[in-house]
């Protein structure tokens, strides 16, 4: 072979020579793309994809169990099934049993159903031989294509690569497609619990000791890598702590043109003639599926120039895909390569000379060297990311390597490692061959996924009783309706339906100054309410919140009422009202049997109050007695009002359609305007009277709500100061939701579903979870923000825990809202039927911190009412100034009516 020929071969092969500078540019280009893709910056279109894999830790070696692994796409048109037994840290290592199946081309280019049915058929074939019987089998799916994962067992194929192009799969969840194919087989009870990219399988198959691999590298038909990234750098996850394995998908690097400086005409031709032109440009210069083809194109070119085979080609040489990577690897074998080259060229119908064979070896060498060096440039970009994390130990990085080209090519791995040392001289890198082609790694991920799947099932089982369906809600509505009617008739009922002696709503002509007390909610308030003309002054309120120490709410009645009078006197002084005897309305938010507007016998305390010597007493008398004890104080108590009534009146002043009052705060309750004829306890059948339902006690008679009471609710009830009482309230109101959540979290911790089973002392503390905690956790916070709230409670949580805690809060508060909605539906339906209307428009005046502050509670109540009372158009009007204003209006209306009635 003469000099010219050698020169023209050299000239041609020089094109495959990528300089160190170009490699550094490619390294920087890939690193830049990686960071842009992680940031998901708008407008940037990085060509690497950086896909989170939901693998959050490197292997711990503790995983145990038998797992079925299906490998698809890692090594060309082959599929492998493995049975992997993990024996944990101590157990003897067991070699996997595996079987490889060739996938016919009509399947790799056919429909998705054909592909997945083929795969499921192979699974059955493999299991038939293994005779595993009918035990449930956990399967890990090693699917080596770019997928957008939303969990360990959900993965949407973005696009096919390599030799695959099955229809009806891109954009689909491949786990679902496999599940359906397995079902169609109907042979084995196989549960697909994890889908893993082959790079992840390689990384996870490494022994964690002495040092776990943090990078997975695959060079087979395709090429790709994954690595452990700080989760806070992965924008789409919105988490702030921990690590996650990211599938780089570097095969598509250069799809935007970044590789043009190093691409040869052969690369362009190969791409044009490939299954997916314009994509996977980097892979087409590195992956085994393409190296043979590149060599073939160069041989044709050199033959065309007369530099090889005497300028002769052959139909076989001109046939796409006739030169495989296997050929290339064998031809580069230092001892047998030359002979292998001859054999291959003869198989291709050529008559190669010895020089031809030597040149063909050079061509193979040039193509594979470039591939190894380009792959090294990409790997050093990944190593730069891994090493850029300040929290990472300064120790070296272990890279798990997999793929036949990397493992079997005589020079590839050595050249790659050499180039890595050139490009990243200060990086201390250990290359660890992955075992079983990553099968063990996939089994490890499957073990983690099945543990998470079990946790998910345990969470669902725990929360299932909180998920109420409309039939159950309709039953609650009906039972409440029945109890209301029995209560109105004075028959035994858990809902006492207490007459309030409020028979009229404000009509805007009310006038005067009033004092009002508001006791029973989160805050105790004293108010000065000035009622002027609705069109001009309207209503002005001056109020002050006073603390109510537990020593007072749980002391003696005398202490409580003396404290109340002290606050009134302080307030009067502050507002220069001392010595003035304004009519005083008392919002007393507890069940009282009223004998008149200013007489109310306390039936029982609720909501954590238990001042002695009050139950069974007329609360107004107790207040008047305290006033008398306080020398020199004149107060004219004219009305005692439940907070629901105050809220209805206060909203009724704004909206005359307001005939229902609803409180969902510390406690819960409702009142509404009932036809007097239906109120047996009060004579008369004309007009209406407001009924304080005291629905908090619904179910106390054991005739309702039993089925809803979970063990968590029972624990909360048992630990309350009034066990067996206020059972409806204890499923709904703010005083209890936090405790129910705490009980559920304790249970999930016991099951090791939460916090890794760590029992934090704070979680043992009663009432440590306030309902405001639920509101915060359920608002649109990022995971890390939820985690920060948990930390405030000394609960060390990871972001997964944070999500689980949020799900628990959502389940508990949603049940509360739905049950509350069922109650409101019962009330408005009662009013509609009272009035014999097909359709009722009514306004519900609402107050209470849970209803007002929880991000979703109010909407969920409205949804339930819409579903359960479709013939009622219900408007929910938030009470602006609380029920103190309403209480003053009750007095004002009473004064107006008294005035109308004259002396
Ligand atoms: C504000 C009202 C008050 C009522 C309270 C209920 O003015 O009468 O008791 O709402 O909500 P909570 O403060 O219990 O959340
Ligand atoms: C795929 C990757 C895979 C790589 C190695 C590429 O074509 O897109 O997901 O990891 O091949 O098998
Ligand atoms: C009381 C009601 C009150 C409700 C809302 C319940 O515990 O029994 O009287 O309306 O809480 O504050």
PDB file of C-alpha atoms in Angstrom, residues 483-484 487-488 493-499 591 603-604 606 691-695 697 700 726:
ATOM      1  CA  UNK A 483     -82.259  13.857  65.352  1.00  0.00           C
ATOM      2  CA  UNK A 484     -83.265  17.482  64.645  1.00  0.00           C
ATOM      3  CA  UNK A 487     -84.986  17.298  69.332  1.00  0.00           C
ATOM      4  CA  UNK A 488     -87.649  19.818  68.249  1.00  0.00           C
ATOM      5  CA  UNK A 493     -82.057  13.115  70.734  1.00  0.00           C
ATOM      6  CA  UNK A 494     -78.339  13.854  70.770  1.00  0.00           C
ATOM      7  CA  UNK A 495     -79.148  17.177  69.085  1.00  0.00           C
ATOM      8  CA  UNK A 496     -80.940  19.272  71.649  1.00  0.00           C
ATOM      9  CA  UNK A 497     -82.399  21.943  69.352  1.00  0.00           C
ATOM     10  CA  UNK A 498     -82.472  24.689  71.991  1.00  0.00           C
ATOM     11  CA  UNK A 499     -84.890  27.608  71.531  1.00  0.00           C
ATOM     12  CA  UNK A 591     -75.099  24.597  75.285  1.00  0.00           C
ATOM     13  CA  UNK A 603     -76.314  22.213  80.249  1.00  0.00           C
ATOM     14  CA  UNK A 604     -72.658  21.179  80.104  1.00  0.00           C
ATOM     15  CA  UNK A 606     -67.508  21.866  76.090  1.00  0.00           C
ATOM     16  CA  UNK A 691     -82.879  27.267  67.205  1.00  0.00           C
ATOM     17  CA  UNK A 692     -79.407  26.635  68.640  1.00  0.00           C
ATOM     18  CA  UNK A 693     -78.901  23.055  67.440  1.00  0.00           C
ATOM     19  CA  UNK A 694     -75.847  22.166  69.583  1.00  0.00           C
ATOM     20  CA  UNK A 695     -74.977  19.718  66.818  1.00  0.00           C
ATOM     21  CA  UNK A 697     -73.260  16.444  70.562  1.00  0.00           C
ATOM     22  CA  UNK A 700     -73.462  11.117  71.680  1.00  0.00           C
ATOM     23  CA  UNK A 726     -69.441  16.098  71.669  1.00  0.00           C
TER      24      UNK A 726
END
